[in-house]
Amino acid sequence: MSRAAVLTGLGTYVPPRVVTNDELSRTMDTSDEWIRSRTGITRRHWAEPGTATGDLAVEAGERALKSAGSGDADLVVLATTTPDHPCPATAPDVAARLGLDAVAAYDIGAVCSGFIYAMASAAGAIAAGIAERALVIGAETYSTILNPEDRTTSVIFGDGAGAVVLRAGDPAEPGALLGHDLGSDGSLKDLIIVPAGGSRRPSAAADASGARPAETYFHMEGKPVFRHAVTRMAASSRAMLDRAGWDPESVDRFVGHQANVRILHAVADQLGMARDRTVVNLDRVGNTSAASIPLALADAVAGGLLTPGDRVLLSAFGGGVTWGSTALVWPEIVAD
Ligand code: ACO
């Protein structure tokens, strides 16, 4: 009998500091009105300096394990764009801090699609019998790579972490992931990029004034990213729905990557799905990249928008460029 990865726990964490649109308007040429109307975002959380992605990941991981009713896992997959260090990966340290002794642990880099890629990777390991119980985490501290002088990106991103536990189970059970659709187009890599800090351009030195060079910050071409995000998320969602044998109208909740409420509505329109099926929490947390899907799931559970038996479609688009989707029937779980 084939084995499926079944969602059995969900936990999230955002750092306590809330940054409002008004606060950003005091230090850069922007306004609450512009940010709200162009993106839907009203506030986000930013970690205090010194807090790293791994710190948020440990908090979310702990809560997901508690939600799953057991502290056990034999695999940790961590999706992030903002690892604690270029080397080594952040996942082994997070696993150790969670008391998961000698488990397989690695990072996945697919930017905002990272969580879907990480779930696919963990589901593959479970299906192949490599793992029985996987902790899948999406965690980010974008505040560490945002250029304070770039209003086009600084207003969009927030910090946070979300995690799920996937266990080996039956494909017919509620919570079983019903497959994945994944893709990429590397010819568009420059649309979303941190130019320096890798092997192509090792970390740039600070200039004479000690200022951090612009190439070490995150850069995004917003307009084309918007266009590609809509097209790719819609196509990937369609492919996933075909795989699951679901009509778009039969989907109860669409949990898309929380980049921009206009993108989420455009994808729903292209799929022929009512806009009110779309889960939106970006208004309160901004775009948290690899953490955005689990944060949106937990928010929907807390708000009573996601209940056992619901048909749920997940889809994301991010740097690379990359995209991915999965689907499941929502199980009985208590999110933490
Ligand atoms: N405040 C005020 N004005 C601004 C701001 C700001 N924060 N940012 C840009 N503007 C100005 C621009 O300078 C421009 O002015 P101009 O017309 O005088 O040139 C004007 O507003 C319009 O700018 P656009 O970039 O055309 O605005 P747009 O409506 O495209 O919105 C946005 C920009 C929000 C970034 C949008 O393009 C977007 O959401 N893109 C997609 C982002 C995304 O999906 N990311 C997901 C993947 S991210 C990842 O993988 C990490």
mmCIF file with all atom_site columns, N, CA and C and ligand atoms in Angstrom, residues 28-31 34-35 38-39 81 110-113 142 151-153 155-157 192 218 220-227 229 257 259-260 262-263 287 289 317-320, ligand 1:
data_model
loop_
_atom_site.group_PDB
_atom_site.id
_atom_site.type_symbol
_atom_site.label_atom_id
_atom_site.label_alt_id
_atom_site.label_comp_id
_atom_site.label_asym_id
_atom_site.label_entity_id
_atom_site.label_seq_id
_atom_site.pdbx_PDB_ins_code
_atom_site.Cartn_x
_atom_site.Cartn_y
_atom_site.Cartn_z
_atom_site.occupancy
_atom_site.B_iso_or_equiv
_atom_site.pdbx_formal_charge
_atom_site.auth_seq_id
_atom_site.auth_comp_id
_atom_site.auth_asym_id
_atom_site.auth_atom_id
_atom_site.pdbx_PDB_model_num
ATOM   1   N N   . MET A 1 28  ? 10.673 56.797 5.667   1.00 0.00 ? 28  MET A N   1
ATOM   2   C CA  . MET A 1 28  ? 10.838 56.742 4.203   1.00 0.00 ? 28  MET A CA  1
ATOM   3   C C   . MET A 1 28  ? 9.649  57.392 3.513   1.00 0.00 ? 28  MET A C   1
ATOM   4   N N   . ASP A 1 29  ? 9.843  57.699 2.222   1.00 0.00 ? 29  ASP A N   1
ATOM   5   C CA  . ASP A 1 29  ? 8.837  58.430 1.466   1.00 0.00 ? 29  ASP A CA  1
ATOM   6   C C   . ASP A 1 29  ? 7.721  57.468 1.030   1.00 0.00 ? 29  ASP A C   1
ATOM   7   N N   . THR A 1 30  ? 6.829  57.178 1.959   1.00 0.00 ? 30  THR A N   1
ATOM   8   C CA  . THR A 1 30  ? 5.700  56.306 1.658   1.00 0.00 ? 30  THR A CA  1
ATOM   9   C C   . THR A 1 30  ? 4.541  56.725 2.548   1.00 0.00 ? 30  THR A C   1
ATOM   10  N N   . SER A 1 31  ? 3.416  56.006 2.446   1.00 0.00 ? 31  SER A N   1
ATOM   11  C CA  . SER A 1 31  ? 2.262  56.370 3.271   1.00 0.00 ? 31  SER A CA  1
ATOM   12  C C   . SER A 1 31  ? 1.430  55.124 3.547   1.00 0.00 ? 31  SER A C   1
ATOM   13  N N   . TRP A 1 34  ? -0.780 54.406 0.556   1.00 0.00 ? 34  TRP A N   1
ATOM   14  C CA  . TRP A 1 34  ? -0.148 53.741 -0.601  1.00 0.00 ? 34  TRP A CA  1
ATOM   15  C C   . TRP A 1 34  ? 0.031  52.253 -0.301  1.00 0.00 ? 34  TRP A C   1
ATOM   16  N N   . ILE A 1 35  ? 0.563  51.940 0.872   1.00 0.00 ? 35  ILE A N   1
ATOM   17  C CA  . ILE A 1 35  ? 0.878  50.533 1.192   1.00 0.00 ? 35  ILE A CA  1
ATOM   18  C C   . ILE A 1 35  ? -0.407 49.706 1.251   1.00 0.00 ? 35  ILE A C   1
ATOM   19  N N   . ARG A 1 38  ? -2.000 49.398 -2.428  1.00 0.00 ? 38  ARG A N   1
ATOM   20  C CA  . ARG A 1 38  ? -1.217 48.632 -3.411  1.00 0.00 ? 38  ARG A CA  1
ATOM   21  C C   . ARG A 1 38  ? -0.979 47.195 -2.994  1.00 0.00 ? 38  ARG A C   1
ATOM   22  N N   . THR A 1 39  ? -0.985 46.940 -1.666  1.00 0.00 ? 39  THR A N   1
ATOM   23  C CA  . THR A 1 39  ? -0.608 45.584 -1.216  1.00 0.00 ? 39  THR A CA  1
ATOM   24  C C   . THR A 1 39  ? -1.630 44.948 -0.276  1.00 0.00 ? 39  THR A C   1
ATOM   25  N N   . THR A 1 81  ? 14.992 31.921 3.138   1.00 0.00 ? 81  THR A N   1
ATOM   26  C CA  . THR A 1 81  ? 15.814 32.757 2.264   1.00 0.00 ? 81  THR A CA  1
ATOM   27  C C   . THR A 1 81  ? 16.869 33.459 3.095   1.00 0.00 ? 81  THR A C   1
ATOM   28  N N   . ALA A 1 110 ? 13.928 28.081 -1.800  1.00 0.00 ? 110 ALA A N   1
ATOM   29  C CA  . ALA A 1 110 ? 13.076 28.358 -2.957  1.00 0.00 ? 110 ALA A CA  1
ATOM   30  C C   . ALA A 1 110 ? 12.296 29.652 -2.706  1.00 0.00 ? 110 ALA A C   1
ATOM   31  N N   . VAL A 1 111 ? 12.898 30.517 -1.889  1.00 0.00 ? 111 VAL A N   1
ATOM   32  C CA  . VAL A 1 111 ? 12.351 31.844 -1.552  1.00 0.00 ? 111 VAL A CA  1
ATOM   33  C C   . VAL A 1 111 ? 10.887 31.696 -1.112  1.00 0.00 ? 111 VAL A C   1
ATOM   34  N N   . CYS A 1 112 ? 9.962  32.434 -1.718  1.00 0.00 ? 112 CYS A N   1
ATOM   35  C CA  . CYS A 1 112 ? 8.579  32.406 -1.194  1.00 0.00 ? 112 CYS A CA  1
ATOM   36  C C   . CYS A 1 112 ? 7.853  31.094 -1.487  1.00 0.00 ? 112 CYS A C   1
ATOM   37  N N   . SER A 1 113 ? 8.388  30.265 -2.396  1.00 0.00 ? 113 SER A N   1
ATOM   38  C CA  . SER A 1 113 ? 7.788  28.948 -2.632  1.00 0.00 ? 113 SER A CA  1
ATOM   39  C C   . SER A 1 113 ? 8.384  27.899 -1.702  1.00 0.00 ? 113 SER A C   1
ATOM   40  N N   . TYR A 1 142 ? 13.386 38.656 7.121   1.00 0.00 ? 142 TYR A N   1
ATOM   41  C CA  . TYR A 1 142 ? 13.660 39.568 5.989   1.00 0.00 ? 142 TYR A CA  1
ATOM   42  C C   . TYR A 1 142 ? 14.152 40.927 6.450   1.00 0.00 ? 142 TYR A C   1
ATOM   43  N N   . ARG A 1 151 ? 12.065 51.797 -0.642  1.00 0.00 ? 151 ARG A N   1
ATOM   44  C CA  . ARG A 1 151 ? 10.667 51.777 -0.181  1.00 0.00 ? 151 ARG A CA  1
ATOM   45  C C   . ARG A 1 151 ? 9.838  50.728 -0.914  1.00 0.00 ? 151 ARG A C   1
ATOM   46  N N   . THR A 1 152 ? 10.330 50.275 -2.081  1.00 0.00 ? 152 THR A N   1
ATOM   47  C CA  . THR A 1 152 ? 9.541  49.310 -2.849  1.00 0.00 ? 152 THR A CA  1
ATOM   48  C C   . THR A 1 152 ? 9.567  47.905 -2.218  1.00 0.00 ? 152 THR A C   1
ATOM   49  N N   . THR A 1 153 ? 10.585 47.626 -1.401  1.00 0.00 ? 153 THR A N   1
ATOM   50  C CA  . THR A 1 153 ? 10.633 46.310 -0.741  1.00 0.00 ? 153 THR A CA  1
ATOM   51  C C   . THR A 1 153 ? 10.426 46.404 0.772   1.00 0.00 ? 153 THR A C   1
ATOM   52  N N   . VAL A 1 155 ? 8.498  48.024 2.633   1.00 0.00 ? 155 VAL A N   1
ATOM   53  C CA  . VAL A 1 155 ? 7.128  48.094 3.161   1.00 0.00 ? 155 VAL A CA  1
ATOM   54  C C   . VAL A 1 155 ? 6.400  46.746 3.042   1.00 0.00 ? 155 VAL A C   1
ATOM   55  N N   . ILE A 1 156 ? 6.987  45.819 2.280   1.00 0.00 ? 156 ILE A N   1
ATOM   56  C CA  . ILE A 1 156 ? 6.258  44.595 1.938   1.00 0.00 ? 156 ILE A CA  1
ATOM   57  C C   . ILE A 1 156 ? 6.533  43.434 2.893   1.00 0.00 ? 156 ILE A C   1
ATOM   58  N N   . PHE A 1 157 ? 7.786  43.290 3.323   1.00 0.00 ? 157 PHE A N   1
ATOM   59  C CA  . PHE A 1 157 ? 8.176  42.037 3.984   1.00 0.00 ? 157 PHE A CA  1
ATOM   60  C C   . PHE A 1 157 ? 8.142  42.108 5.509   1.00 0.00 ? 157 PHE A C   1
ATOM   61  N N   . ILE A 1 192 ? 14.223 38.691 -8.497  1.00 0.00 ? 192 ILE A N   1
ATOM   62  C CA  . ILE A 1 192 ? 14.210 38.651 -7.025  1.00 0.00 ? 192 ILE A CA  1
ATOM   63  C C   . ILE A 1 192 ? 15.586 38.158 -6.621  1.00 0.00 ? 192 ILE A C   1
ATOM   64  N N   . PHE A 1 218 ? 18.246 42.738 -0.338  1.00 0.00 ? 218 PHE A N   1
ATOM   65  C CA  . PHE A 1 218 ? 17.234 42.125 -1.201  1.00 0.00 ? 218 PHE A CA  1
ATOM   66  C C   . PHE A 1 218 ? 16.772 43.133 -2.253  1.00 0.00 ? 218 PHE A C   1
ATOM   67  N N   . MET A 1 220 ? 13.965 43.503 -5.636  1.00 0.00 ? 220 MET A N   1
ATOM   68  C CA  . MET A 1 220 ? 12.852 42.873 -6.368  1.00 0.00 ? 220 MET A CA  1
ATOM   69  C C   . MET A 1 220 ? 12.301 43.817 -7.418  1.00 0.00 ? 220 MET A C   1
ATOM   70  N N   . GLU A 1 221 ? 12.042 43.259 -8.617  1.00 0.00 ? 221 GLU A N   1
ATOM   71  C CA  . GLU A 1 221 ? 11.352 44.017 -9.676  1.00 0.00 ? 221 GLU A CA  1
ATOM   72  C C   . GLU A 1 221 ? 9.865  43.728 -9.515  1.00 0.00 ? 221 GLU A C   1
ATOM   73  N N   . GLY A 1 222 ? 9.183  44.598 -8.779  1.00 0.00 ? 222 GLY A N   1
ATOM   74  C CA  . GLY A 1 222 ? 7.808  44.322 -8.345  1.00 0.00 ? 222 GLY A CA  1
ATOM   75  C C   . GLY A 1 222 ? 6.811  44.038 -9.461  1.00 0.00 ? 222 GLY A C   1
ATOM   76  N N   . LYS A 1 223 ? 6.860  44.864 -10.519 1.00 0.00 ? 223 LYS A N   1
ATOM   77  C CA  . LYS A 1 223 ? 5.817  44.739 -11.560 1.00 0.00 ? 223 LYS A CA  1
ATOM   78  C C   . LYS A 1 223 ? 5.842  43.397 -12.291 1.00 0.00 ? 223 LYS A C   1
ATOM   79  N N   . PRO A 1 224 ? 7.025  43.013 -12.874 1.00 0.00 ? 224 PRO A N   1
ATOM   80  C CA  . PRO A 1 224 ? 7.040  41.698 -13.530 1.00 0.00 ? 224 PRO A CA  1
ATOM   81  C C   . PRO A 1 224 ? 6.795  40.552 -12.556 1.00 0.00 ? 224 PRO A C   1
ATOM   82  N N   . VAL A 1 225 ? 7.265  40.690 -11.315 1.00 0.00 ? 225 VAL A N   1
ATOM   83  C CA  . VAL A 1 225 ? 7.016  39.629 -10.323 1.00 0.00 ? 225 VAL A CA  1
ATOM   84  C C   . VAL A 1 225 ? 5.513  39.472 -10.119 1.00 0.00 ? 225 VAL A C   1
ATOM   85  N N   . PHE A 1 226 ? 4.817  40.572 -10.044 1.00 0.00 ? 226 PHE A N   1
ATOM   86  C CA  . PHE A 1 226 ? 3.355  40.542 -9.876  1.00 0.00 ? 226 PHE A CA  1
ATOM   87  C C   . PHE A 1 226 ? 2.724  39.724 -11.015 1.00 0.00 ? 226 PHE A C   1
ATOM   88  N N   . ARG A 1 227 ? 3.102  40.054 -12.237 1.00 0.00 ? 227 ARG A N   1
ATOM   89  C CA  . ARG A 1 227 ? 2.526  39.382 -13.426 1.00 0.00 ? 227 ARG A CA  1
ATOM   90  C C   . ARG A 1 227 ? 2.808  37.888 -13.416 1.00 0.00 ? 227 ARG A C   1
ATOM   91  N N   . ALA A 1 229 ? 3.694  36.042 -10.911 1.00 0.00 ? 229 ALA A N   1
ATOM   92  C CA  . ALA A 1 229 ? 3.096  35.386 -9.736  1.00 0.00 ? 229 ALA A CA  1
ATOM   93  C C   . ALA A 1 229 ? 1.663  34.965 -10.053 1.00 0.00 ? 229 ALA A C   1
ATOM   94  N N   . HIS A 1 257 ? 0.363  32.064 -1.316  1.00 0.00 ? 257 HIS A N   1
ATOM   95  C CA  . HIS A 1 257 ? 1.460  32.827 -0.722  1.00 0.00 ? 257 HIS A CA  1
ATOM   96  C C   . HIS A 1 257 ? 1.008  34.274 -0.504  1.00 0.00 ? 257 HIS A C   1
ATOM   97  N N   . ALA A 1 259 ? 1.628  37.539 -0.618  1.00 0.00 ? 259 ALA A N   1
ATOM   98  C CA  . ALA A 1 259 ? 2.503  38.598 -1.118  1.00 0.00 ? 259 ALA A CA  1
ATOM   99  C C   . ALA A 1 259 ? 1.725  39.903 -1.273  1.00 0.00 ? 259 ALA A C   1
ATOM   100 N N   . ASN A 1 260 ? 0.509  39.783 -1.774  1.00 0.00 ? 260 ASN A N   1
ATOM   101 C CA  . ASN A 1 260 ? -0.246 40.976 -2.135  1.00 0.00 ? 260 ASN A CA  1
ATOM   102 C C   . ASN A 1 260 ? -1.694 40.541 -2.333  1.00 0.00 ? 260 ASN A C   1
ATOM   103 N N   . ARG A 1 262 ? -3.956 41.793 -4.018  1.00 0.00 ? 262 ARG A N   1
ATOM   104 C CA  . ARG A 1 262 ? -4.382 41.903 -5.431  1.00 0.00 ? 262 ARG A CA  1
ATOM   105 C C   . ARG A 1 262 ? -3.950 40.659 -6.205  1.00 0.00 ? 262 ARG A C   1
ATOM   106 N N   . ILE A 1 263 ? -2.791 40.087 -5.862  1.00 0.00 ? 263 ILE A N   1
ATOM   107 C CA  . ILE A 1 263 ? -2.333 38.858 -6.526  1.00 0.00 ? 263 ILE A CA  1
ATOM   108 C C   . ILE A 1 263 ? -3.270 37.713 -6.167  1.00 0.00 ? 263 ILE A C   1
ATOM   109 N N   . ASN A 1 287 ? 4.440  40.177 3.826   1.00 0.00 ? 287 ASN A N   1
ATOM   110 C CA  . ASN A 1 287 ? 4.935  39.011 3.087   1.00 0.00 ? 287 ASN A CA  1
ATOM   111 C C   . ASN A 1 287 ? 6.059  38.386 3.913   1.00 0.00 ? 287 ASN A C   1
ATOM   112 N N   . SER A 1 289 ? 7.438  35.467 3.195   1.00 0.00 ? 289 SER A N   1
ATOM   113 C CA  . SER A 1 289 ? 8.174  34.563 2.311   1.00 0.00 ? 289 SER A CA  1
ATOM   114 C C   . SER A 1 289 ? 7.914  33.097 2.680   1.00 0.00 ? 289 SER A C   1
ATOM   115 N N   . PHE A 1 317 ? 4.465  31.367 -5.088  1.00 0.00 ? 317 PHE A N   1
ATOM   116 C CA  . PHE A 1 317 ? 5.369  31.820 -6.133  1.00 0.00 ? 317 PHE A CA  1
ATOM   117 C C   . PHE A 1 317 ? 6.483  32.599 -5.456  1.00 0.00 ? 317 PHE A C   1
ATOM   118 N N   . GLY A 1 318 ? 7.714  32.422 -5.929  1.00 0.00 ? 318 GLY A N   1
ATOM   119 C CA  . GLY A 1 318 ? 8.805  33.161 -5.285  1.00 0.00 ? 318 GLY A CA  1
ATOM   120 C C   . GLY A 1 318 ? 10.031 33.282 -6.161  1.00 0.00 ? 318 GLY A C   1
ATOM   121 N N   . GLY A 1 319 ? 11.089 33.820 -5.564  1.00 0.00 ? 319 GLY A N   1
ATOM   122 C CA  . GLY A 1 319 ? 12.345 34.038 -6.271  1.00 0.00 ? 319 GLY A CA  1
ATOM   123 C C   . GLY A 1 319 ? 12.889 32.738 -6.850  1.00 0.00 ? 319 GLY A C   1
ATOM   124 N N   . GLY A 1 320 ? 13.645 32.910 -7.903  1.00 0.00 ? 320 GLY A N   1
ATOM   125 C CA  . GLY A 1 320 ? 14.227 31.748 -8.600  1.00 0.00 ? 320 GLY A CA  1
ATOM   126 C C   . GLY A 1 320 ? 14.139 31.886 -10.119 1.00 0.00 ? 320 GLY A C   1
HETATM 127 N N1  . ACO B 2 .   ? 5.373  54.156 -1.156  1.00 0.00 ? 1   ACO B N1  1
HETATM 128 C C1  . ACO B 2 .   ? 4.985  55.090 -2.041  1.00 0.00 ? 1   ACO B C1  1
HETATM 129 N N2  . ACO B 2 .   ? 5.204  54.997 -3.348  1.00 0.00 ? 1   ACO B N2  1
HETATM 130 C C2  . ACO B 2 .   ? 5.853  53.914 -3.790  1.00 0.00 ? 1   ACO B C2  1
HETATM 131 C C3  . ACO B 2 .   ? 6.289  52.892 -2.927  1.00 0.00 ? 1   ACO B C3  1
HETATM 132 C C4  . ACO B 2 .   ? 6.041  53.045 -1.548  1.00 0.00 ? 1   ACO B C4  1
HETATM 133 N N3  . ACO B 2 .   ? 6.395  52.138 -0.641  1.00 0.00 ? 1   ACO B N3  1
HETATM 134 N N4  . ACO B 2 .   ? 6.890  51.933 -3.663  1.00 0.00 ? 1   ACO B N4  1
HETATM 135 C C5  . ACO B 2 .   ? 6.831  52.322 -4.940  1.00 0.00 ? 1   ACO B C5  1
HETATM 136 N N5  . ACO B 2 .   ? 6.211  53.538 -5.023  1.00 0.00 ? 1   ACO B N5  1
HETATM 137 C C6  . ACO B 2 .   ? 5.923  54.322 -6.214  1.00 0.00 ? 1   ACO B C6  1
HETATM 138 C C7  . ACO B 2 .   ? 6.833  53.963 -7.364  1.00 0.00 ? 1   ACO B C7  1
HETATM 139 O O1  . ACO B 2 .   ? 8.043  54.704 -7.273  1.00 0.00 ? 1   ACO B O1  1
HETATM 140 C C8  . ACO B 2 .   ? 6.000  54.374 -8.544  1.00 0.00 ? 1   ACO B C8  1
HETATM 141 O O2  . ACO B 2 .   ? 6.078  55.751 -8.723  1.00 0.00 ? 1   ACO B O2  1
HETATM 142 P P1  . ACO B 2 .   ? 6.115  56.374 -10.217 1.00 0.00 ? 1   ACO B P1  1
HETATM 143 O O3  . ACO B 2 .   ? 4.805  55.987 -10.816 1.00 0.00 ? 1   ACO B O3  1
HETATM 144 O O4  . ACO B 2 .   ? 6.285  57.824 -9.944  1.00 0.00 ? 1   ACO B O4  1
HETATM 145 O O5  . ACO B 2 .   ? 7.290  55.721 -10.882 1.00 0.00 ? 1   ACO B O5  1
HETATM 146 C C9  . ACO B 2 .   ? 4.574  54.060 -8.101  1.00 0.00 ? 1   ACO B C9  1
HETATM 147 O O6  . ACO B 2 .   ? 4.618  53.996 -6.679  1.00 0.00 ? 1   ACO B O6  1
HETATM 148 C C10 . ACO B 2 .   ? 4.035  52.744 -8.628  1.00 0.00 ? 1   ACO B C10 1
HETATM 149 O O7  . ACO B 2 .   ? 5.009  51.731 -8.410  1.00 0.00 ? 1   ACO B O7  1
HETATM 150 P P2  . ACO B 2 .   ? 4.828  50.276 -8.944  1.00 0.00 ? 1   ACO B P2  1
HETATM 151 O O8  . ACO B 2 .   ? 6.070  49.480 -8.665  1.00 0.00 ? 1   ACO B O8  1
HETATM 152 O O9  . ACO B 2 .   ? 4.327  50.372 -10.362 1.00 0.00 ? 1   ACO B O9  1
HETATM 153 O O10 . ACO B 2 .   ? 3.634  49.794 -8.007  1.00 0.00 ? 1   ACO B O10 1
HETATM 154 P P3  . ACO B 2 .   ? 2.819  48.481 -8.093  1.00 0.00 ? 1   ACO B P3  1
HETATM 155 O O11 . ACO B 2 .   ? 1.397  48.791 -8.135  1.00 0.00 ? 1   ACO B O11 1
HETATM 156 O O12 . ACO B 2 .   ? 3.403  47.535 -9.103  1.00 0.00 ? 1   ACO B O12 1
HETATM 157 O O13 . ACO B 2 .   ? 3.081  47.853 -6.650  1.00 0.00 ? 1   ACO B O13 1
HETATM 158 C C11 . ACO B 2 .   ? 4.353  46.145 -5.594  1.00 0.00 ? 1   ACO B C11 1
HETATM 159 C C12 . ACO B 2 .   ? 4.388  47.502 -6.238  1.00 0.00 ? 1   ACO B C12 1
HETATM 160 C C13 . ACO B 2 .   ? 3.485  46.212 -4.362  1.00 0.00 ? 1   ACO B C13 1
HETATM 161 C C14 . ACO B 2 .   ? 5.775  45.753 -5.186  1.00 0.00 ? 1   ACO B C14 1
HETATM 162 C C15 . ACO B 2 .   ? 3.770  45.110 -6.571  1.00 0.00 ? 1   ACO B C15 1
HETATM 163 O O14 . ACO B 2 .   ? 4.437  45.221 -7.790  1.00 0.00 ? 1   ACO B O14 1
HETATM 164 C C16 . ACO B 2 .   ? 3.863  43.706 -6.090  1.00 0.00 ? 1   ACO B C16 1
HETATM 165 O O15 . ACO B 2 .   ? 3.164  43.308 -5.161  1.00 0.00 ? 1   ACO B O15 1
HETATM 166 N N6  . ACO B 2 .   ? 4.691  42.866 -6.738  1.00 0.00 ? 1   ACO B N6  1
HETATM 167 C C17 . ACO B 2 .   ? 4.757  41.471 -6.425  1.00 0.00 ? 1   ACO B C17 1
HETATM 168 C C18 . ACO B 2 .   ? 5.527  41.165 -5.182  1.00 0.00 ? 1   ACO B C18 1
HETATM 169 C C19 . ACO B 2 .   ? 5.480  39.668 -4.977  1.00 0.00 ? 1   ACO B C19 1
HETATM 170 O O16 . ACO B 2 .   ? 4.545  38.997 -5.363  1.00 0.00 ? 1   ACO B O16 1
HETATM 171 N N7  . ACO B 2 .   ? 6.428  39.064 -4.406  1.00 0.00 ? 1   ACO B N7  1
HETATM 172 C C20 . ACO B 2 .   ? 6.301  37.601 -4.262  1.00 0.00 ? 1   ACO B C20 1
HETATM 173 C C21 . ACO B 2 .   ? 7.463  36.971 -4.450  1.00 0.00 ? 1   ACO B C21 1
HETATM 174 S S1  . ACO B 2 .   ? 8.613  37.742 -3.420  1.00 0.00 ? 1   ACO B S1  1
HETATM 175 C C22 . ACO B 2 .   ? 9.731  36.611 -3.071  1.00 0.00 ? 1   ACO B C22 1
HETATM 176 O O17 . ACO B 2 .   ? 9.822  35.559 -3.629  1.00 0.00 ? 1   ACO B O17 1
HETATM 177 C C23 . ACO B 2 .   ? 10.729 36.989 -2.050  1.00 0.00 ? 1   ACO B C23 1
#
